Amino acid sequence: MELRGKVALVTGGNGGLGQRICHALAREGVHIAVMYAQSKDQAEGVARELASQYQINAAAFGCDITDGAAVETLVAAVKARFGRLDILINDAAFNKSVPFQDLDSLTVELWEKIMAVNLTGPMRLIKAAAPALKASGAGRIVNISSVAGLGPTGSSIAYAVSKAGLIHLTRCMAVALAPETLVNCVAPGLLEGTRATANLRPEQIERSAASSLLQKAADKDDCADMVVTMCRTDTMTGQTIVIDAGRIFH
């Protein structure tokens, strides 16, 4: 698919990986809606940088993706601002480090918050965006999961389960939205310089890097480039690609 002139909504677009995804898409001529939850100034700064550097249209949009009405308003606002919506990138996520063995600290409240942001939020966004993506004639959705969704690892049990759910949501939505909209998923391993990594315990970070075949963290730009590939493809859907420097094989 030719990407130039398309419009992408990137949730968590002001985050460490989210910014790389925004830049990678803008480099291809895609107009960008940078969605943020709290950091308005940062998101607006990202939008200004994208517009200036790549001569595309970009704007920041605030949204609480756990609020169904807010998600509907977001999608409507993006369509009103850009006139269309072709691409949805579900990158927004929340985590909090809780050792797997510490079940007492894995409260129901924390479980529900992680699920609301990491799994139910993307489901809300996909449902809200689905009509516009279908109308574009070449809709693309890319979900950002984690290797924690492929094995019992990550910042907490709740995080791992939410990311496993997102991988299967990818498959199910690929079935639901075919043939007009393609749905794929990137599952990064340890990424340096992100909010998610900042919430990990130091020993988790050290163990993750040391246990990879390449003995280093995954690369954010590699992940962003894969997102672009998934947006460009015409024949891949329902797939999850792991980028983790060689830790998980599936």
PDB file of C-alpha atoms in Angstrom:
ATOM      1  CA  MET A   1       0.000   0.000   0.000  1.00  0.00           C
ATOM      2  CA  GLU A   2       1.200   3.488  -0.788  1.00  0.00           C
ATOM      3  CA  LEU A   3       1.407   5.319   2.545  1.00  0.00           C
ATOM      4  CA  ARG A   4       1.907   8.899   1.405  1.00  0.00           C
ATOM      5  CA  GLY A   5      -1.158  10.977   2.207  1.00  0.00           C
ATOM      6  CA  LYS A   6      -2.666   8.438   4.576  1.00  0.00           C
ATOM      7  CA  VAL A   7      -3.699   9.416   8.131  1.00  0.00           C
ATOM      8  CA  ALA A   8      -2.551   7.494  11.214  1.00  0.00           C
ATOM      9  CA  LEU A   9      -3.766   7.694  14.801  1.00  0.00           C
ATOM     10  CA  VAL A  10      -0.941   6.660  17.133  1.00  0.00           C
ATOM     11  CA  THR A  11      -1.977   6.116  20.748  1.00  0.00           C
ATOM     12  CA  GLY A  12       0.802   6.767  23.224  1.00  0.00           C
ATOM     13  CA  GLY A  13       2.438   8.706  20.407  1.00  0.00           C
ATOM     14  CA  ASN A  14       4.427  10.849  22.814  1.00  0.00           C
ATOM     15  CA  GLY A  15       6.093   7.841  24.510  1.00  0.00           C
ATOM     16  CA  GLY A  16       9.520   6.401  23.825  1.00  0.00           C
ATOM     17  CA  LEU A  17       8.422   3.857  21.225  1.00  0.00           C
ATOM     18  CA  GLY A  18       5.389   5.879  20.173  1.00  0.00           C
ATOM     19  CA  GLN A  19       7.535   8.796  19.038  1.00  0.00           C
ATOM     20  CA  ARG A  20       9.715   6.487  16.929  1.00  0.00           C
ATOM     21  CA  ILE A  21       6.586   5.063  15.306  1.00  0.00           C
ATOM     22  CA  CYS A  22       5.270   8.555  14.577  1.00  0.00           C
ATOM     23  CA  HIS A  23       8.573   9.544  12.966  1.00  0.00           C
ATOM     24  CA  ALA A  24       8.795   6.340  10.924  1.00  0.00           C
ATOM     25  CA  LEU A  25       5.294   6.835   9.516  1.00  0.00           C
ATOM     26  CA  ALA A  26       5.729  10.577   8.941  1.00  0.00           C
ATOM     27  CA  ARG A  27       8.927   9.821   7.017  1.00  0.00           C
ATOM     28  CA  GLU A  28       6.707   7.898   4.585  1.00  0.00           C
ATOM     29  CA  GLY A  29       4.422  10.905   4.154  1.00  0.00           C
ATOM     30  CA  VAL A  30       1.726   9.811   6.598  1.00  0.00           C
ATOM     31  CA  HIS A  31      -0.196  12.521   8.468  1.00  0.00           C
ATOM     32  CA  ILE A  32      -0.121  11.840  12.215  1.00  0.00           C
ATOM     33  CA  ALA A  33      -2.613  12.196  15.060  1.00  0.00           C
ATOM     34  CA  VAL A  34      -0.497  11.966  18.224  1.00  0.00           C
ATOM     35  CA  MET A  35      -2.685  10.707  21.055  1.00  0.00           C
ATOM     36  CA  TYR A  36      -1.650  11.279  24.653  1.00  0.00           C
ATOM     37  CA  ALA A  37      -3.203  10.534  28.024  1.00  0.00           C
ATOM     38  CA  GLN A  38      -1.583  13.205  30.210  1.00  0.00           C
ATOM     39  CA  SER A  39       1.498  14.836  28.658  1.00  0.00           C
ATOM     40  CA  LYS A  40      -0.191  17.464  26.487  1.00  0.00           C
ATOM     41  CA  ASP A  41       2.840  19.730  26.082  1.00  0.00           C
ATOM     42  CA  GLN A  42       5.074  16.830  25.099  1.00  0.00           C
ATOM     43  CA  ALA A  43       2.563  15.496  22.570  1.00  0.00           C
ATOM     44  CA  GLU A  44       2.094  18.921  21.019  1.00  0.00           C
ATOM     45  CA  GLY A  45       5.864  19.221  20.775  1.00  0.00           C
ATOM     46  CA  VAL A  46       6.042  15.879  18.962  1.00  0.00           C
ATOM     47  CA  ALA A  47       3.332  17.017  16.539  1.00  0.00           C
ATOM     48  CA  ARG A  48       5.164  20.269  15.785  1.00  0.00           C
ATOM     49  CA  GLU A  49       8.407  18.405  15.201  1.00  0.00           C
ATOM     50  CA  LEU A  50       6.765  15.936  12.821  1.00  0.00           C
ATOM     51  CA  ALA A  51       5.093  18.685  10.812  1.00  0.00           C
ATOM     52  CA  SER A  52       8.286  20.701  10.542  1.00  0.00           C
ATOM     53  CA  GLN A  53      10.654  17.839   9.775  1.00  0.00           C
ATOM     54  CA  TYR A  54       8.543  15.899   7.268  1.00  0.00           C
ATOM     55  CA  GLN A  55       6.160  18.552   5.862  1.00  0.00           C
ATOM     56  CA  ILE A  56       3.109  16.535   6.858  1.00  0.00           C
ATOM     57  CA  ASN A  57       0.067  17.461   8.923  1.00  0.00           C
ATOM     58  CA  ALA A  58       0.241  16.495  12.592  1.00  0.00           C
ATOM     59  CA  ALA A  59      -1.775  17.325  15.700  1.00  0.00           C
ATOM     60  CA  ALA A  60      -2.029  16.178  19.311  1.00  0.00           C
ATOM     61  CA  PHE A  61      -5.211  14.714  20.792  1.00  0.00           C
ATOM     62  CA  GLY A  62      -5.869  13.901  24.443  1.00  0.00           C
ATOM     63  CA  CYS A  63      -7.881  10.818  25.375  1.00  0.00           C
ATOM     64  CA  ASP A  64      -8.496   8.421  28.248  1.00  0.00           C
ATOM     65  CA  ILE A  65      -8.794   5.149  26.346  1.00  0.00           C
ATOM     66  CA  THR A  66     -10.564   3.511  29.298  1.00  0.00           C
ATOM     67  CA  ASP A  67     -13.530   5.850  28.633  1.00  0.00           C
ATOM     68  CA  GLY A  68     -15.720   4.633  25.781  1.00  0.00           C
ATOM     69  CA  ALA A  69     -17.289   8.033  25.111  1.00  0.00           C
ATOM     70  CA  ALA A  70     -13.861   9.685  25.051  1.00  0.00           C
ATOM     71  CA  VAL A  71     -12.626   7.149  22.495  1.00  0.00           C
ATOM     72  CA  GLU A  72     -15.606   7.820  20.223  1.00  0.00           C
ATOM     73  CA  THR A  73     -14.946  11.562  20.549  1.00  0.00           C
ATOM     74  CA  LEU A  74     -11.274  11.051  19.730  1.00  0.00           C
ATOM     75  CA  VAL A  75     -11.946   9.170  16.506  1.00  0.00           C
ATOM     76  CA  ALA A  76     -14.520  11.777  15.452  1.00  0.00           C
ATOM     77  CA  ALA A  77     -12.042  14.585  16.195  1.00  0.00           C
ATOM     78  CA  VAL A  78      -9.291  12.939  14.155  1.00  0.00           C
ATOM     79  CA  LYS A  79     -11.645  12.478  11.197  1.00  0.00           C
ATOM     80  CA  ALA A  80     -12.790  16.090  11.496  1.00  0.00           C
ATOM     81  CA  ARG A  81      -9.209  17.374  11.612  1.00  0.00           C
ATOM     82  CA  PHE A  82      -7.757  15.244   8.805  1.00  0.00           C
ATOM     83  CA  GLY A  83     -10.822  14.250   6.791  1.00  0.00           C
ATOM     84  CA  ARG A  84     -10.122  10.517   7.008  1.00  0.00           C
ATOM     85  CA  LEU A  85      -8.506   7.750   9.064  1.00  0.00           C
ATOM     86  CA  ASP A  86      -6.509   4.958   7.455  1.00  0.00           C
ATOM     87  CA  ILE A  87      -4.193   3.601  10.157  1.00  0.00           C
ATOM     88  CA  LEU A  88      -4.581   2.867  13.878  1.00  0.00           C
ATOM     89  CA  ILE A  89      -1.535   2.116  16.011  1.00  0.00           C
ATOM     90  CA  ASN A  90      -2.392   0.844  19.514  1.00  0.00           C
ATOM     91  CA  ASP A  91       0.779   1.688  21.433  1.00  0.00           C
ATOM     92  CA  ALA A  92      -0.634   3.173  24.658  1.00  0.00           C
ATOM     93  CA  ALA A  93      -0.055   0.898  27.659  1.00  0.00           C
ATOM     94  CA  PHE A  94       0.292   0.841  31.430  1.00  0.00           C
ATOM     95  CA  ASN A  95       2.408  -1.353  33.686  1.00  0.00           C
ATOM     96  CA  LYS A  96       3.512  -1.583  37.285  1.00  0.00           C
ATOM     97  CA  SER A  97       6.177  -3.950  38.511  1.00  0.00           C
ATOM     98  CA  VAL A  98       4.857  -6.721  40.764  1.00  0.00           C
ATOM     99  CA  PRO A  99       6.911  -9.935  41.195  1.00  0.00           C
ATOM    100  CA  PHE A 100       4.933 -12.943  40.012  1.00  0.00           C
ATOM    101  CA  GLN A 101       5.250 -14.614  43.407  1.00  0.00           C
ATOM    102  CA  ASP A 102       3.829 -11.576  45.236  1.00  0.00           C
ATOM    103  CA  LEU A 103       0.169 -12.314  44.655  1.00  0.00           C
ATOM    104  CA  ASP A 104      -0.889 -10.120  47.569  1.00  0.00           C
ATOM    105  CA  SER A 105       0.413  -7.056  45.721  1.00  0.00           C
ATOM    106  CA  LEU A 106      -1.419  -8.033  42.543  1.00  0.00           C
ATOM    107  CA  THR A 107      -4.644  -6.388  43.638  1.00  0.00           C
ATOM    108  CA  VAL A 108      -7.879  -6.604  41.715  1.00  0.00           C
ATOM    109  CA  GLU A 109      -7.738  -2.826  41.277  1.00  0.00           C
ATOM    110  CA  LEU A 110      -4.291  -3.014  39.624  1.00  0.00           C
ATOM    111  CA  TRP A 111      -5.384  -5.974  37.481  1.00  0.00           C
ATOM    112  CA  GLU A 112      -8.435  -4.067  36.263  1.00  0.00           C
ATOM    113  CA  LYS A 113      -6.451  -0.916  35.458  1.00  0.00           C
ATOM    114  CA  ILE A 114      -3.848  -2.810  33.436  1.00  0.00           C
ATOM    115  CA  MET A 115      -6.549  -4.709  31.551  1.00  0.00           C
ATOM    116  CA  ALA A 116      -8.536  -1.524  30.939  1.00  0.00           C
ATOM    117  CA  VAL A 117      -5.588   0.267  29.332  1.00  0.00           C
ATOM    118  CA  ASN A 118      -3.706  -2.585  27.653  1.00  0.00           C
ATOM    119  CA  LEU A 119      -6.542  -4.742  26.343  1.00  0.00           C
ATOM    120  CA  THR A 120      -9.975  -3.164  26.630  1.00  0.00           C
ATOM    121  CA  GLY A 121      -8.612   0.193  25.453  1.00  0.00           C
ATOM    122  CA  PRO A 122      -7.348  -1.188  22.126  1.00  0.00           C
ATOM    123  CA  MET A 123     -10.626  -3.051  21.685  1.00  0.00           C
ATOM    124  CA  ARG A 124     -12.545   0.205  22.179  1.00  0.00           C
ATOM    125  CA  LEU A 125     -10.319   2.017  19.703  1.00  0.00           C
ATOM    126  CA  ILE A 126     -10.593  -0.701  17.078  1.00  0.00           C
ATOM    127  CA  LYS A 127     -14.382  -0.759  17.321  1.00  0.00           C
ATOM    128  CA  ALA A 128     -14.608   3.028  17.148  1.00  0.00           C
ATOM    129  CA  ALA A 129     -12.172   3.306  14.238  1.00  0.00           C
ATOM    130  CA  ALA A 130     -13.452   0.302  12.259  1.00  0.00           C
ATOM    131  CA  PRO A 131     -16.027   2.183  10.120  1.00  0.00           C
ATOM    132  CA  ALA A 132     -13.516   4.864   9.097  1.00  0.00           C
ATOM    133  CA  LEU A 133     -10.837   2.273   8.366  1.00  0.00           C
ATOM    134  CA  LYS A 134     -13.251   0.295   6.214  1.00  0.00           C
ATOM    135  CA  ALA A 135     -14.310   3.456   4.393  1.00  0.00           C
ATOM    136  CA  SER A 136     -10.689   4.249   3.560  1.00  0.00           C
ATOM    137  CA  GLY A 137     -10.561   1.084   1.469  1.00  0.00           C
ATOM    138  CA  ALA A 138      -7.164   0.130   2.876  1.00  0.00           C
ATOM    139  CA  GLY A 139      -7.398   0.188   6.662  1.00  0.00           C
ATOM    140  CA  ARG A 140      -4.450  -0.944   8.742  1.00  0.00           C
ATOM    141  CA  ILE A 141      -4.242  -1.670  12.475  1.00  0.00           C
ATOM    142  CA  VAL A 142      -1.015  -2.462  14.294  1.00  0.00           C
ATOM    143  CA  ASN A 143      -1.137  -3.439  17.958  1.00  0.00           C
ATOM    144  CA  ILE A 144       1.964  -3.157  20.145  1.00  0.00           C
ATOM    145  CA  SER A 145       2.109  -6.153  22.459  1.00  0.00           C
ATOM    146  CA  SER A 146       5.179  -7.577  24.229  1.00  0.00           C
ATOM    147  CA  VAL A 147       7.152 -10.790  24.544  1.00  0.00           C
ATOM    148  CA  ALA A 148       5.470 -10.925  27.966  1.00  0.00           C
ATOM    149  CA  GLY A 149       2.377 -11.957  26.015  1.00  0.00           C
ATOM    150  CA  LEU A 150       4.197 -15.038  24.713  1.00  0.00           C
ATOM    151  CA  GLY A 151       5.660 -16.358  27.966  1.00  0.00           C
ATOM    152  CA  PRO A 152       5.332 -15.926  31.737  1.00  0.00           C
ATOM    153  CA  THR A 153       7.568 -12.878  31.984  1.00  0.00           C
ATOM    154  CA  GLY A 154       7.312  -9.106  32.182  1.00  0.00           C
ATOM    155  CA  SER A 155       6.527  -6.576  34.872  1.00  0.00           C
ATOM    156  CA  SER A 156       3.584  -8.467  36.370  1.00  0.00           C
ATOM    157  CA  ILE A 157       1.146 -11.311  35.786  1.00  0.00           C
ATOM    158  CA  ALA A 158      -1.520  -8.790  34.840  1.00  0.00           C
ATOM    159  CA  TYR A 159       0.749  -7.157  32.252  1.00  0.00           C
ATOM    160  CA  ALA A 160       1.694 -10.516  30.731  1.00  0.00           C
ATOM    161  CA  VAL A 161      -1.933 -11.636  30.501  1.00  0.00           C
ATOM    162  CA  SER A 162      -3.046  -8.301  29.022  1.00  0.00           C
ATOM    163  CA  LYS A 163      -0.389  -8.534  26.309  1.00  0.00           C
ATOM    164  CA  ALA A 164      -1.281 -12.167  25.577  1.00  0.00           C
ATOM    165  CA  GLY A 165      -4.868 -11.013  25.184  1.00  0.00           C
ATOM    166  CA  LEU A 166      -3.779  -8.268  22.788  1.00  0.00           C
ATOM    167  CA  ILE A 167      -2.035 -10.826  20.581  1.00  0.00           C
ATOM    168  CA  HIS A 168      -5.202 -12.908  20.380  1.00  0.00           C
ATOM    169  CA  LEU A 169      -7.327  -9.790  19.905  1.00  0.00           C
ATOM    170  CA  THR A 170      -5.135  -9.123  16.871  1.00  0.00           C
ATOM    171  CA  ARG A 171      -6.037 -12.521  15.405  1.00  0.00           C
ATOM    172  CA  CYS A 172      -9.733 -12.158  16.181  1.00  0.00           C
ATOM    173  CA  MET A 173      -9.975  -8.639  14.765  1.00  0.00           C
ATOM    174  CA  ALA A 174      -8.109  -9.770  11.647  1.00  0.00           C
ATOM    175  CA  VAL A 175     -10.980 -12.198  11.094  1.00  0.00           C
ATOM    176  CA  ALA A 176     -13.663  -9.663  12.010  1.00  0.00           C
ATOM    177  CA  LEU A 177     -12.382  -6.842   9.793  1.00  0.00           C
ATOM    178  CA  ALA A 178     -11.201  -8.756   6.717  1.00  0.00           C
ATOM    179  CA  PRO A 179     -10.855  -8.151   3.873  1.00  0.00           C
ATOM    180  CA  GLU A 180     -10.948  -4.353   4.021  1.00  0.00           C
ATOM    181  CA  THR A 181      -8.759  -3.861   7.113  1.00  0.00           C
ATOM    182  CA  LEU A 182      -5.559  -5.717   7.951  1.00  0.00           C
ATOM    183  CA  VAL A 183      -4.642  -6.235  11.617  1.00  0.00           C
ATOM    184  CA  ASN A 184      -1.149  -7.170  12.819  1.00  0.00           C
ATOM    185  CA  CYS A 185       0.953  -6.975  15.952  1.00  0.00           C
ATOM    186  CA  VAL A 186       4.522  -6.212  17.023  1.00  0.00           C
ATOM    187  CA  ALA A 187       5.801  -7.855  20.226  1.00  0.00           C
ATOM    188  CA  PRO A 188       8.946  -6.066  21.445  1.00  0.00           C
ATOM    189  CA  GLY A 189      11.277  -7.396  24.058  1.00  0.00           C
ATOM    190  CA  LEU A 190      13.091  -5.135  26.480  1.00  0.00           C
ATOM    191  CA  LEU A 191      13.236  -1.598  25.105  1.00  0.00           C
ATOM    192  CA  GLU A 192      15.463   1.028  26.666  1.00  0.00           C
ATOM    193  CA  GLY A 193      14.207   4.561  27.214  1.00  0.00           C
ATOM    194  CA  THR A 194      10.494   3.886  27.547  1.00  0.00           C
ATOM    195  CA  ARG A 195       8.042   4.437  30.386  1.00  0.00           C
ATOM    196  CA  ALA A 196       7.357   0.701  30.544  1.00  0.00           C
ATOM    197  CA  THR A 197      11.040  -0.076  31.060  1.00  0.00           C
ATOM    198  CA  ALA A 198      11.317   2.654  33.672  1.00  0.00           C
ATOM    199  CA  ASN A 199       8.704   0.783  35.720  1.00  0.00           C
ATOM    200  CA  LEU A 200      10.717  -2.453  35.749  1.00  0.00           C
ATOM    201  CA  ARG A 201      12.964  -3.526  38.589  1.00  0.00           C
ATOM    202  CA  PRO A 202      16.718  -3.183  37.819  1.00  0.00           C
ATOM    203  CA  GLU A 203      17.253  -6.940  38.056  1.00  0.00           C
ATOM    204  CA  GLN A 204      14.516  -7.507  35.470  1.00  0.00           C
ATOM    205  CA  ILE A 205      16.208  -5.155  33.017  1.00  0.00           C
ATOM    206  CA  GLU A 206      19.613  -6.778  33.546  1.00  0.00           C
ATOM    207  CA  ARG A 207      18.193 -10.298  33.238  1.00  0.00           C
ATOM    208  CA  SER A 208      16.251  -9.499  30.073  1.00  0.00           C
ATOM    209  CA  ALA A 209      19.243  -8.070  28.219  1.00  0.00           C
ATOM    210  CA  ALA A 210      21.623 -10.797  29.398  1.00  0.00           C
ATOM    211  CA  SER A 211      19.273 -13.622  28.404  1.00  0.00           C
ATOM    212  CA  SER A 212      18.950 -12.513  24.768  1.00  0.00           C
ATOM    213  CA  LEU A 213      21.073 -14.184  22.106  1.00  0.00           C
ATOM    214  CA  LEU A 214      22.350 -10.794  20.973  1.00  0.00           C
ATOM    215  CA  GLN A 215      23.104  -9.720  24.560  1.00  0.00           C
ATOM    216  CA  LYS A 216      21.312  -6.387  24.250  1.00  0.00           C
ATOM    217  CA  ALA A 217      17.953  -4.705  24.349  1.00  0.00           C
ATOM    218  CA  ALA A 218      15.653  -4.615  21.356  1.00  0.00           C
ATOM    219  CA  ASP A 219      15.839  -1.564  19.104  1.00  0.00           C
ATOM    220  CA  LYS A 220      12.956   0.914  19.063  1.00  0.00           C
ATOM    221  CA  ASP A 221      13.636   1.868  15.455  1.00  0.00           C
ATOM    222  CA  ASP A 222      13.487  -1.805  14.421  1.00  0.00           C
ATOM    223  CA  CYS A 223      10.037  -1.974  16.026  1.00  0.00           C
ATOM    224  CA  ALA A 224       8.929   1.260  14.340  1.00  0.00           C
ATOM    225  CA  ASP A 225      10.165   0.019  10.955  1.00  0.00           C
ATOM    226  CA  MET A 226       8.146  -3.176  11.403  1.00  0.00           C
ATOM    227  CA  VAL A 227       5.053  -1.076  12.098  1.00  0.00           C
ATOM    228  CA  VAL A 228       5.632   0.703   8.777  1.00  0.00           C
ATOM    229  CA  THR A 229       6.010  -2.659   7.020  1.00  0.00           C
ATOM    230  CA  MET A 230       2.731  -3.847   8.534  1.00  0.00           C
ATOM    231  CA  CYS A 231       1.011  -0.681   7.338  1.00  0.00           C
ATOM    232  CA  ARG A 232       2.433  -1.084   3.835  1.00  0.00           C
ATOM    233  CA  THR A 233       1.635  -4.793   3.404  1.00  0.00           C
ATOM    234  CA  ASP A 234      -1.297  -5.979   1.323  1.00  0.00           C
ATOM    235  CA  THR A 235      -1.142  -9.684   2.188  1.00  0.00           C
ATOM    236  CA  MET A 236      -0.264 -10.083   5.884  1.00  0.00           C
ATOM    237  CA  THR A 237      -2.918 -10.068   8.583  1.00  0.00           C
ATOM    238  CA  GLY A 238      -3.430 -11.647  12.008  1.00  0.00           C
ATOM    239  CA  GLN A 239       0.324 -11.976  12.560  1.00  0.00           C
ATOM    240  CA  THR A 240       2.590 -11.147  15.501  1.00  0.00           C
ATOM    241  CA  ILE A 241       6.259 -10.377  14.876  1.00  0.00           C
ATOM    242  CA  VAL A 242       8.702 -10.556  17.780  1.00  0.00           C
ATOM    243  CA  ILE A 243      11.605  -8.090  17.986  1.00  0.00           C
ATOM    244  CA  ASP A 244      13.567  -8.915  21.137  1.00  0.00           C
ATOM    245  CA  ALA A 245      17.256  -9.513  20.247  1.00  0.00           C
ATOM    246  CA  GLY A 246      16.644 -13.255  20.401  1.00  0.00           C
ATOM    247  CA  ARG A 247      14.859 -14.211  23.634  1.00  0.00           C
ATOM    248  CA  ILE A 248      11.485 -15.699  22.699  1.00  0.00           C
ATOM    249  CA  PHE A 249      10.851 -18.062  19.795  1.00  0.00           C
ATOM    250  CA  HIS A 250       7.260 -18.804  18.768  1.00  0.00           C
TER     251      HIS A 250
END
